[in-house]
Structure formats: structure tokens, C-alpha cells
PDB file of C-alpha atoms in Angstrom:
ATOM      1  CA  UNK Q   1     258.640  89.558 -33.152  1.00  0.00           C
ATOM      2  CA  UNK Q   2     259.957  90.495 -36.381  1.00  0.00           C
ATOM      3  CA  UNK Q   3     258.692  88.780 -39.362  1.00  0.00           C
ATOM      4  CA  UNK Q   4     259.920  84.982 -40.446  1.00  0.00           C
ATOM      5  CA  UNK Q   5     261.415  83.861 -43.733  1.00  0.00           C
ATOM      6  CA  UNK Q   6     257.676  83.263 -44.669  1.00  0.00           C
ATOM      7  CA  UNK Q   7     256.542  85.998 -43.224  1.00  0.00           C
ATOM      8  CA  UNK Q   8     255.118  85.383 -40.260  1.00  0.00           C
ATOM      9  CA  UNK Q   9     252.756  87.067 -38.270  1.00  0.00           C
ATOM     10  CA  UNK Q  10     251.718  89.845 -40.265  1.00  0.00           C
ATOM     11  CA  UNK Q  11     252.361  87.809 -43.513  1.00  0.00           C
ATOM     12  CA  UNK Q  12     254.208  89.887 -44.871  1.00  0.00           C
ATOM     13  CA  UNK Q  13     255.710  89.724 -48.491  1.00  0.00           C
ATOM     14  CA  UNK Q  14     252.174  87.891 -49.427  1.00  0.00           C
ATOM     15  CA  UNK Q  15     249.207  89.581 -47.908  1.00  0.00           C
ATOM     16  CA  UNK Q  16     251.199  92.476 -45.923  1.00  0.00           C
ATOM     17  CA  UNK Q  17     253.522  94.829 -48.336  1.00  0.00           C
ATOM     18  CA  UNK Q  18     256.423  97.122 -46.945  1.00  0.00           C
ATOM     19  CA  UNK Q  19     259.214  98.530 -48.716  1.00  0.00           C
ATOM     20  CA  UNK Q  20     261.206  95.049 -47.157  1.00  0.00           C
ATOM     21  CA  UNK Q  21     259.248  92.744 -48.520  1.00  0.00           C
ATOM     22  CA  UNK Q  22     259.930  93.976 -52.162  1.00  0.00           C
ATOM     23  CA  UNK Q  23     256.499  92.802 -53.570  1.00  0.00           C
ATOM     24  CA  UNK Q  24     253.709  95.265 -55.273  1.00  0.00           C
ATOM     25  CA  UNK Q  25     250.916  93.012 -55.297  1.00  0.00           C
ATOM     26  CA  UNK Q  26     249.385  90.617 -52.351  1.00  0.00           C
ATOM     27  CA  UNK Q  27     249.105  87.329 -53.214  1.00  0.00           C
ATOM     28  CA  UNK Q  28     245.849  86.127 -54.627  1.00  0.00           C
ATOM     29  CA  UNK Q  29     245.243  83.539 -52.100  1.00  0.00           C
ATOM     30  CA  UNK Q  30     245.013  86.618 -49.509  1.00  0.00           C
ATOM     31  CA  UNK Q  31     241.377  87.597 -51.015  1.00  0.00           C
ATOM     32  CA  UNK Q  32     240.544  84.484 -52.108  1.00  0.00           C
ATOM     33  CA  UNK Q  33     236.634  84.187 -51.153  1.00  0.00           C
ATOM     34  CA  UNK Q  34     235.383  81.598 -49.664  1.00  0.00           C
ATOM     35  CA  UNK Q  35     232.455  79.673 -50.951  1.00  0.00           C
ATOM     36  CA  UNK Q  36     231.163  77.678 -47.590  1.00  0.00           C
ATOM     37  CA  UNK Q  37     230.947  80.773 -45.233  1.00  0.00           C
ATOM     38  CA  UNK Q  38     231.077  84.715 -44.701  1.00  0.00           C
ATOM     39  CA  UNK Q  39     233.886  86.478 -46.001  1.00  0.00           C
ATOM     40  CA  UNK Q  40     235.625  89.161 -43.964  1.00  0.00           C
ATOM     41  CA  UNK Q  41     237.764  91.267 -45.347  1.00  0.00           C
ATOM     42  CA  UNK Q  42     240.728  93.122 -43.267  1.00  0.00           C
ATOM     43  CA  UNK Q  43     241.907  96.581 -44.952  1.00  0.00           C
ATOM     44  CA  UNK Q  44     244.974  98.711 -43.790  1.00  0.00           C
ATOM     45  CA  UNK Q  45     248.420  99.300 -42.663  1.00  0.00           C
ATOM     46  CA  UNK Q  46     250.475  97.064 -40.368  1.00  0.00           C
ATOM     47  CA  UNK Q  47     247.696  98.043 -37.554  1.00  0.00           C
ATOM     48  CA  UNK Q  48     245.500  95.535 -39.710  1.00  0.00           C
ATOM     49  CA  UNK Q  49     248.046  93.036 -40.712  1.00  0.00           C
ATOM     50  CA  UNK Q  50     248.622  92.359 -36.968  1.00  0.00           C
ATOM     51  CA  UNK Q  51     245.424  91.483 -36.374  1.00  0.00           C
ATOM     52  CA  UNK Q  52     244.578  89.106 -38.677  1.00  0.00           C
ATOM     53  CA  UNK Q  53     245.848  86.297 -37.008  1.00  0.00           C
ATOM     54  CA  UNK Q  54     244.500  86.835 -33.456  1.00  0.00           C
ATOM     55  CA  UNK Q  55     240.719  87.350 -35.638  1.00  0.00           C
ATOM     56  CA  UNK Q  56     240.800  84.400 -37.537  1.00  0.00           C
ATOM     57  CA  UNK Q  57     240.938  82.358 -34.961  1.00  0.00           C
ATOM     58  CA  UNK Q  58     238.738  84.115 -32.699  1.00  0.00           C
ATOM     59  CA  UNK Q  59     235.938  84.016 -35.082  1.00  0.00           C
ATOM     60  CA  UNK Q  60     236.549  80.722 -36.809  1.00  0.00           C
ATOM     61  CA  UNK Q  61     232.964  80.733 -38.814  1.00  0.00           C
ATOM     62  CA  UNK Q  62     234.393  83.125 -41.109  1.00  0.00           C
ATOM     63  CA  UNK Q  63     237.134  83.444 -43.649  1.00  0.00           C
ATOM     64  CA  UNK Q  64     238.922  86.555 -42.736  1.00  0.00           C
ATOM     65  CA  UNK Q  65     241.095  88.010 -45.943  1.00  0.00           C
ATOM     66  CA  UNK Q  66     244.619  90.472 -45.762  1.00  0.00           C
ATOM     67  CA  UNK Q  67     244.940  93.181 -47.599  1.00  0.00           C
ATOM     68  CA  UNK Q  68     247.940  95.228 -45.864  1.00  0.00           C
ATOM     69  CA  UNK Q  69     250.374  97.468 -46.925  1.00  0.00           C
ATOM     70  CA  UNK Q  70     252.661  99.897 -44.708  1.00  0.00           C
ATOM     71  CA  UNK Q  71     253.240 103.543 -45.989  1.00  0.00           C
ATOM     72  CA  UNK Q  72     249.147 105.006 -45.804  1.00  0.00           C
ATOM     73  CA  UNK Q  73     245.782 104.839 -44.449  1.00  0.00           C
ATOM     74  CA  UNK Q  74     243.199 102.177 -45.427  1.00  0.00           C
ATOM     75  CA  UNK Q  75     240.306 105.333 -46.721  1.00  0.00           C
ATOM     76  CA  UNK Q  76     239.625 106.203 -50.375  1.00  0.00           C
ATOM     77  CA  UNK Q  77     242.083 108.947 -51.501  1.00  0.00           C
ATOM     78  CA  UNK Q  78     244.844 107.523 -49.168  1.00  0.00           C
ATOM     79  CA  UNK Q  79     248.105 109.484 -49.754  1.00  0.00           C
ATOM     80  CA  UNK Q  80     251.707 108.109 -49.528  1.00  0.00           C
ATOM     81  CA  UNK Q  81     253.748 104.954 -50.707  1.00  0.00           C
ATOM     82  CA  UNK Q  82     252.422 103.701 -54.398  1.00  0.00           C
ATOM     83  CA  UNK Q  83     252.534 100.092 -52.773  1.00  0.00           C
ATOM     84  CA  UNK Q  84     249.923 100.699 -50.078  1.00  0.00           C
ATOM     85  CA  UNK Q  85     247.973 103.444 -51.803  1.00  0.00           C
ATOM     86  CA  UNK Q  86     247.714 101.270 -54.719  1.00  0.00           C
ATOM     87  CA  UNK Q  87     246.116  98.600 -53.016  1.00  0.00           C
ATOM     88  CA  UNK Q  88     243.995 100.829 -50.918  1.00  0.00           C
ATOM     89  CA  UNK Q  89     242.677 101.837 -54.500  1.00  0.00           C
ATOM     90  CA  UNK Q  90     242.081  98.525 -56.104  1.00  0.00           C
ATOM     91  CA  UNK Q  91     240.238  97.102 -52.378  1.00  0.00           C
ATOM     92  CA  UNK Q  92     237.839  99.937 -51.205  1.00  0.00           C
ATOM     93  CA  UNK Q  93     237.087 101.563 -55.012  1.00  0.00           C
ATOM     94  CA  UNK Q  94     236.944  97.957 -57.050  1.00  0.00           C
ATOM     95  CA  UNK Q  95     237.471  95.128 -55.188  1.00  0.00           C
ATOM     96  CA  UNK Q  96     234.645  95.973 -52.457  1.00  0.00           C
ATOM     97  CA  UNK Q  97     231.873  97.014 -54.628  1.00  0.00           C
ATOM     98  CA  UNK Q  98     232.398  94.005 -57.624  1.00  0.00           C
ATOM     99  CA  UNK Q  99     232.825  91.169 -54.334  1.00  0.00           C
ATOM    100  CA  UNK Q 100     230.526  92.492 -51.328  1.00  0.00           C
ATOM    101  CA  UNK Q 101     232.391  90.771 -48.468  1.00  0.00           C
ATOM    102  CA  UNK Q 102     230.127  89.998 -45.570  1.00  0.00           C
ATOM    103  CA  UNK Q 103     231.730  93.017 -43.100  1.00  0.00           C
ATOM    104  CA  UNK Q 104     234.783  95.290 -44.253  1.00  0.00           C
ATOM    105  CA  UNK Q 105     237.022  95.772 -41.021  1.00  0.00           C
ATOM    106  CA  UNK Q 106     239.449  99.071 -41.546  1.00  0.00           C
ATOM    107  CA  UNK Q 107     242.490  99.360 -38.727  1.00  0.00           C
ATOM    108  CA  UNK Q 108     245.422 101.727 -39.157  1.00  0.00           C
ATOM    109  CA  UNK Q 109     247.809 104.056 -37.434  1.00  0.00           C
ATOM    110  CA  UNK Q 110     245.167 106.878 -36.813  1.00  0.00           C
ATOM    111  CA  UNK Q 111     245.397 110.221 -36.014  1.00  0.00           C
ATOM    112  CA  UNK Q 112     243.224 112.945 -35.774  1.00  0.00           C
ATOM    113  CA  UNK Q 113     243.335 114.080 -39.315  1.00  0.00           C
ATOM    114  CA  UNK Q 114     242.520 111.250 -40.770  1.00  0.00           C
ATOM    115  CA  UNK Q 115     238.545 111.356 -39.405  1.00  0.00           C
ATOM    116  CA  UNK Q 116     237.420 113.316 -42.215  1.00  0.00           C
ATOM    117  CA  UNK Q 117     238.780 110.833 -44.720  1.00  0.00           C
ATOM    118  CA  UNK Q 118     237.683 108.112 -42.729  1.00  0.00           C
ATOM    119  CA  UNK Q 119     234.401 109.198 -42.261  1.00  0.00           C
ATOM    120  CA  UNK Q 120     233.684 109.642 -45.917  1.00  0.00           C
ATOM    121  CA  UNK Q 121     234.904 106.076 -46.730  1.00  0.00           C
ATOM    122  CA  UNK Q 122     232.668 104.174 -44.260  1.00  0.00           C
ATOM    123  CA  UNK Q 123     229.706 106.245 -45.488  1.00  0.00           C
ATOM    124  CA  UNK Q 124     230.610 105.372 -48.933  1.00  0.00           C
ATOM    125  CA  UNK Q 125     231.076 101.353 -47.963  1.00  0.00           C
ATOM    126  CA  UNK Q 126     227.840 101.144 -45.805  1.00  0.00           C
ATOM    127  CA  UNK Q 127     226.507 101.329 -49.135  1.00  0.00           C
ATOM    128  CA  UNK Q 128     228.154  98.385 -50.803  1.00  0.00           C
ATOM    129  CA  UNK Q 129     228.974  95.713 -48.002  1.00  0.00           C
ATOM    130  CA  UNK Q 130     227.118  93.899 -45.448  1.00  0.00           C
ATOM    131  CA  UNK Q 131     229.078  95.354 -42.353  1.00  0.00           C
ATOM    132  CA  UNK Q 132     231.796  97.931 -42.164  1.00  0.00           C
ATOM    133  CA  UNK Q 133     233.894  97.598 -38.340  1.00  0.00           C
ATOM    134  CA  UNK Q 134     236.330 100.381 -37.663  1.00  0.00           C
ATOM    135  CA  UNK Q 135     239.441  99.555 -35.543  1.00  0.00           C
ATOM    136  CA  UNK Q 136     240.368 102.416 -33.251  1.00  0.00           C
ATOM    137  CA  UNK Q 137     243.568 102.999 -32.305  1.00  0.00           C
ATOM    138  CA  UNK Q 138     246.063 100.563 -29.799  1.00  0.00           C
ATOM    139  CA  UNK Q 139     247.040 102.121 -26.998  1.00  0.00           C
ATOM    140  CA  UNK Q 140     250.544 104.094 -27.605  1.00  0.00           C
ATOM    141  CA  UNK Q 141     253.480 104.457 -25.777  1.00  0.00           C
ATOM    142  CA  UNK Q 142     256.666 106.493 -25.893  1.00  0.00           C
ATOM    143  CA  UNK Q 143     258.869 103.938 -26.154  1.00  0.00           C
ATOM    144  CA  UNK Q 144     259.139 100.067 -27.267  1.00  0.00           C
ATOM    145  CA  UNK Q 145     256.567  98.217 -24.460  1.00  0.00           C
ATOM    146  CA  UNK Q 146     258.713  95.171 -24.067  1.00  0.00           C
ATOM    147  CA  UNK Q 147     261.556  97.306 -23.061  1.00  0.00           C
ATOM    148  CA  UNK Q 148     259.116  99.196 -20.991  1.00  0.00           C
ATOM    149  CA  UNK Q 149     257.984  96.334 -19.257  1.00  0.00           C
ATOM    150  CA  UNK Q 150     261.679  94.469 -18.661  1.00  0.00           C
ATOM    151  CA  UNK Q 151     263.214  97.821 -17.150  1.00  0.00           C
ATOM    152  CA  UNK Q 152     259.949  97.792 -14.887  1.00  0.00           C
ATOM    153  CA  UNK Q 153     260.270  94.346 -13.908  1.00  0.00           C
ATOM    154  CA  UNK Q 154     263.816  94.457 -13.141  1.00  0.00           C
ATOM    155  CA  UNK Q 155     263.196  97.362 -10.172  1.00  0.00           C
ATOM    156  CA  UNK Q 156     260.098  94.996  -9.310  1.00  0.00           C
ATOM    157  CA  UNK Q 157     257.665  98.263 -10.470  1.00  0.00           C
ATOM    158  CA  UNK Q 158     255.335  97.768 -13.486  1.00  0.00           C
ATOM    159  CA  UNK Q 159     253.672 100.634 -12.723  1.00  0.00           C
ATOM    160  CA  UNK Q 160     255.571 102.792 -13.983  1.00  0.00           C
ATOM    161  CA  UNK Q 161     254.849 101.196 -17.419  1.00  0.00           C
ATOM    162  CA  UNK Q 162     252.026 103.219 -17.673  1.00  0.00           C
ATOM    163  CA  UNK Q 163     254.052 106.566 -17.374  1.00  0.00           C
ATOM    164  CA  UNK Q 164     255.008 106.114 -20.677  1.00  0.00           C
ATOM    165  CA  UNK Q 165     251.168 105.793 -22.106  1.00  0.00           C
ATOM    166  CA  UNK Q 166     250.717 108.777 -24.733  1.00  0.00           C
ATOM    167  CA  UNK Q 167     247.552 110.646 -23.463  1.00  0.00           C
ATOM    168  CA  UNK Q 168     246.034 111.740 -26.585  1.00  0.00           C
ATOM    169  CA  UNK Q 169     245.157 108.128 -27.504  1.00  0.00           C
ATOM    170  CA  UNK Q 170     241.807 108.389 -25.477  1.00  0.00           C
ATOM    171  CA  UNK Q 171     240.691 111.614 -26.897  1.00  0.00           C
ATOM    172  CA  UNK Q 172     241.758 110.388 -30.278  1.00  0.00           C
ATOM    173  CA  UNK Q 173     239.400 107.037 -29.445  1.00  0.00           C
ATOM    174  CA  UNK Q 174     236.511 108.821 -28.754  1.00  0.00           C
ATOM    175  CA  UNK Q 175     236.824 110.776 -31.483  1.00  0.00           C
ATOM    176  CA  UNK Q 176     237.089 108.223 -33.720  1.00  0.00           C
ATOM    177  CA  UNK Q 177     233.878 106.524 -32.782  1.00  0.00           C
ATOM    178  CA  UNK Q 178     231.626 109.453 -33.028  1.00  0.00           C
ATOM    179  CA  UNK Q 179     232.651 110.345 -36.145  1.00  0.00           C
ATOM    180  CA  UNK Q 180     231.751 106.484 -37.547  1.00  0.00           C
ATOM    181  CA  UNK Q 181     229.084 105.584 -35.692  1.00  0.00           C
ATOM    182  CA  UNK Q 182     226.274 106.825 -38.034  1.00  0.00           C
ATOM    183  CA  UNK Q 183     227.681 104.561 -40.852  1.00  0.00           C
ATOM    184  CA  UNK Q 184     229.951 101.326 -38.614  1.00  0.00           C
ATOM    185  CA  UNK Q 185     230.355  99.576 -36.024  1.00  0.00           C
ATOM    186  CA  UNK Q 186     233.608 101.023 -33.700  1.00  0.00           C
ATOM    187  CA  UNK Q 187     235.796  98.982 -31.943  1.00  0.00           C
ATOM    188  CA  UNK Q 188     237.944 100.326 -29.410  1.00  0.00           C
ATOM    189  CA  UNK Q 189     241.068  98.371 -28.868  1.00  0.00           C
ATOM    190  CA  UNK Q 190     241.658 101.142 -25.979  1.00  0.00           C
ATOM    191  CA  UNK Q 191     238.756 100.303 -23.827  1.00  0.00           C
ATOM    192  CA  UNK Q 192     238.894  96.735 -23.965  1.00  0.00           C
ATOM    193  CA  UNK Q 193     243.138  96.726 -22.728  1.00  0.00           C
ATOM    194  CA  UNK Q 194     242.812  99.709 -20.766  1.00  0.00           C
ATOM    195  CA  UNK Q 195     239.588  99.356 -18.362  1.00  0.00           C
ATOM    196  CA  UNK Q 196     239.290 101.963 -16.041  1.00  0.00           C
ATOM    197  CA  UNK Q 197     243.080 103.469 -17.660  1.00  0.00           C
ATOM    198  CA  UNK Q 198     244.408  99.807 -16.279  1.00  0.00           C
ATOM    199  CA  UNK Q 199     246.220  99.005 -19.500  1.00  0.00           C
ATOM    200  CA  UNK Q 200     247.026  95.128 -20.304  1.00  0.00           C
ATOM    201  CA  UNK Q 201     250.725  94.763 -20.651  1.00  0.00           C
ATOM    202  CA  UNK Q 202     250.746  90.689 -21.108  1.00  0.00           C
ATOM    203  CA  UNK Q 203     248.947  88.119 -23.314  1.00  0.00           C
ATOM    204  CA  UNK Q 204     250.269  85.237 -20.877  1.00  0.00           C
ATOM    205  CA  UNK Q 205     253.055  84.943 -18.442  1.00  0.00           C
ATOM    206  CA  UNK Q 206     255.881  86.523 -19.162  1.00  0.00           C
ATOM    207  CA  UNK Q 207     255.000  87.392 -22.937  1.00  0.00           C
ATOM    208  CA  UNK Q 208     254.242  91.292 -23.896  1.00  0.00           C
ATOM    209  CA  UNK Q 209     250.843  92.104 -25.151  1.00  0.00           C
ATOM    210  CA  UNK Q 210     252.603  94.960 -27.483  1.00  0.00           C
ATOM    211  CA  UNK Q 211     256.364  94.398 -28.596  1.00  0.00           C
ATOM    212  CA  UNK Q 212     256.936  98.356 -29.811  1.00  0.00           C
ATOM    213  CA  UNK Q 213     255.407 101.545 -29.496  1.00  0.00           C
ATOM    214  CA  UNK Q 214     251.616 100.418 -30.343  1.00  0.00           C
ATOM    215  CA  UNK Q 215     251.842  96.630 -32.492  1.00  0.00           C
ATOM    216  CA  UNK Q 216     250.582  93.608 -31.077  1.00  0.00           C
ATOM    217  CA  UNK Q 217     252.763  90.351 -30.018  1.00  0.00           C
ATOM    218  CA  UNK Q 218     250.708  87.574 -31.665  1.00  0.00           C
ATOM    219  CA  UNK Q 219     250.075  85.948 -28.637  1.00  0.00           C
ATOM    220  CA  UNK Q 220     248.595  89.972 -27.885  1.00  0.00           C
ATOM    221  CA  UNK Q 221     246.899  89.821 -30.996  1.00  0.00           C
ATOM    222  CA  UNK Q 222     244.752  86.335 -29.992  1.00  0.00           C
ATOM    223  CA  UNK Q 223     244.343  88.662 -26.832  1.00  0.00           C
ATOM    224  CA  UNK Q 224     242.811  91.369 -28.645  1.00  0.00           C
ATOM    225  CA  UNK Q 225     240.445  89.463 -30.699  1.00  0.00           C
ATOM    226  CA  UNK Q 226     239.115  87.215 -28.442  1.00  0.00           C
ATOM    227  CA  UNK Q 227     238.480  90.433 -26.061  1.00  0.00           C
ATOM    228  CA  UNK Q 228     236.565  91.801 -29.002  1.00  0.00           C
ATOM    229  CA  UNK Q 229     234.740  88.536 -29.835  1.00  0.00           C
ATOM    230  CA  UNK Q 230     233.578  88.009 -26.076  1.00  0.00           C
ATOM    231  CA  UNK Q 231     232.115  91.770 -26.336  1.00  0.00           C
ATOM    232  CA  UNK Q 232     230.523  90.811 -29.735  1.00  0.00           C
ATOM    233  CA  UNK Q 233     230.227  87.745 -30.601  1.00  0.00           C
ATOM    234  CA  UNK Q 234     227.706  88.745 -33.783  1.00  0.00           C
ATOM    235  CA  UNK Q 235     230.383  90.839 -35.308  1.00  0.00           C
ATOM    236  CA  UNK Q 236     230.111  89.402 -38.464  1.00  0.00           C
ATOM    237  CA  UNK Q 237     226.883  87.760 -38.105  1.00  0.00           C
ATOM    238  CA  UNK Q 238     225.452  87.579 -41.476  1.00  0.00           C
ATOM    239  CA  UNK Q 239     222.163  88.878 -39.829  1.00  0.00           C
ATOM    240  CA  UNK Q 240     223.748  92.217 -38.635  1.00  0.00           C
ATOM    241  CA  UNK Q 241     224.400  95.100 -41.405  1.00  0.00           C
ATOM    242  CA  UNK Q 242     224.962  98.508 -41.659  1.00  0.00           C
ATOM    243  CA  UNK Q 243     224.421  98.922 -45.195  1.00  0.00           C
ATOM    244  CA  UNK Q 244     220.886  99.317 -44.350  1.00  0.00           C
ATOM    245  CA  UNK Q 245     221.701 102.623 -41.699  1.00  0.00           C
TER     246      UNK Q 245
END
């Protein structure tokens, strides 16, 4: 599931940057607003970049825009590569305030220190966009899933899959939500694929939900999002803000 000459899933190159792809800037077409409906716009790291397919087609009345880069977190005063903190800059300090997308959804590699930074941001963006949605974190494993999965299958055990499920992601989950609640709406990619700790392994037959340690598959990513569209449809319902919290 690597990415395709154009780029393909995560777009990468054009609405996704990494230190592969060679490019500084995303595209223009990536936040290019739409005029005819509500404009969604997708902030972070590769966590975000791999959803944006399975979203916009699980909520087809909106446009959803990419703006991705690998190398820090998608909160105001992100630290590491120039590329990502860059853009993390120009989206949540400029780009946010001057457009006022319909709902702002942040996803990224969490961990527990990022909650204070994270916290801050989503106060400061209840304040200048319709919705902000917080993506928690997947859930994690020690080691690549699809690997996981055909070493399970070949001694007829998938089980054992879940042996290899890092703990701390639930803690880390719940976390997460308190600390956003007061100022967005949380979604928790953990409790929708891992009901009652049961977590998801495949999107269809025989194709992975995750392909490494914690990214989705597209396939898993269509998963994902309809998952969270079926639990709330009004997402991004233009009547539905939390500017107004």
C-alpha cells in the first residue's frame, strides 16, 4: 500500500508532503473551497492523509480538503520538519481564521504529550470555525498488521493478532477525549474497530484493515469512515457547531 506514481492514497507529493515526495507546498487544488456545499478541512500528519479518502466518500455532501505533511503534529506551535510545521502554520494560524471551513477535523500520531498542545489549539479554533472534530488515535500494534495477520492465518489462529495490540492506546483514547471535549467533537477510531477490545483486522475478505503498525489500507480507511458516519451522520451538518461552546 505504498504510494503510486501519482500518489495515491494519501496523495502524496500534492496534498500529503514527506521528505519523499520532495515538494514544500500542497497543491492549491488541495484547499480549493468549494462554492456549492460545506467545506471540510482535514489537518495533520499521515494519520490525516489516510483518511481522506475513506471520508470523502463517506460523507459525499461535503468537499473534504488535504492538508498533510509527515514530520509533526497538526496544533499551533507544532515542532519538527520545516515542511509539515510550515504548513501547520499557514492552515491553523492563517488559512483557518481568513476561510472559516464548515468543521476543522485534526488526526495525527498522538501521544500523551501532545494533549496540552492540542487542547489549546481546539480552544483557539472553536472560536473561528463552524466545527472542530478531533481524531483519536488508531489502534497500534507492535509490529506491521498485515504480517500479523498472514503469520496468524497460516497456523489457522487470528487470535493471536491481538497479542501484539499496544495497551496504552486505550488510556491514551480516553485521555484524549476529555481533554477536547469542552471545545470538539472526539472521535475515537479505537472504539469503533475495537468493540468490547474485539479489534477489526479486515475491511473485506482477505484485505487488512491496517497495512503497518497503526495506518489504514484504503479499503480500511472507507471502513473507518463509514463506521464514523453511521455513528454520526450530522458530523458536518452545517446546523451543528462548536464555535458557539
Amino acid at each position: 500500500y505504498g504510494a503510486t506514481a501519482d500518489g495515491w492514497p494519501f496523495r502524496e507529493g500534492r496534498c500529503f508532503l514527506t521528505f519523499r515526495s520532495g515538494a514544500t507546498t500542497i497543491a492549491p487544488a488541495c484547499i480549493e473551497a468549494a462554492t456549492d456545499r460545506p467545506n471540510v478541512l482535514l489537518i495533520g500528519d499521515s494519520h490525516a492523509a489516510h483518511l481522506w479518502s475513506g471520508l470523502a466518500q463517506a460523507f459525499p455532501g461535503v468537499k473534504v480538503l488535504q492538508a498533510t505533511a509527515s514530520g509533526c503534529k497538526p496544533v499551533i506551535g507544532s515542532v519538527g520538519a520545516l515542511r509539515c510545521t510550515a504548513l501547520m502554520t499557514e492552515m491553523l494560524e492563517r488559512f483557518v481564521p481568513s476561510h472559516r471551513p464548515e468543521a476543522v477535523v485534526l488526526a495525527g500520531l498522538w501521544d500523551e504529550a501532545d494533549i496540552p498542545a492540542l487542547r489549546s489549539t481546539v480552544e483557539t479554533l472553536s472560536h473561528e470555525t463552524g466545527r472542530v472534530v478531533v481524531i483519536g488515535p488508531m489502534p497500534r500494534y507492535d509490529r506491521p498488521v498485515a504480517g500479523l495477520i498472514a503469520r496468524a492465518m497460516e497456523h489457522g489462529d487470528l487470535a493471536a493478532v491481538a497479542a501484539h495490540r499496544l495497551p496504552a492506546t486505550r488510556g491514551l483514547d480516553r485521555a484524549m477525549e476529555e481533554a477536547v471535549a469542552p471545545f470538539a467533537t472526539y472521535v475515537s477510531p479505537y472504539r469503533l474497530l475495537c468493540p468490547n477490545e474485539a479489534c477489526r483486522l479486515f475491511a473485506g475478505p482477505a484485505v487488512p484493515l491496517q497495512f503497518d503498525y497503526h495506518h489504514l489500507t484504503p479499503p480500511g480507511s472507507a471502513v473507518l469512515a463509514e463506521l464514523i458516519a453511521r455513528a454520526d451522520p450530522d458530523l458536518f451538518s452545517p446546523q451543528r457547531s462548536t464555535s458557539s461552546r
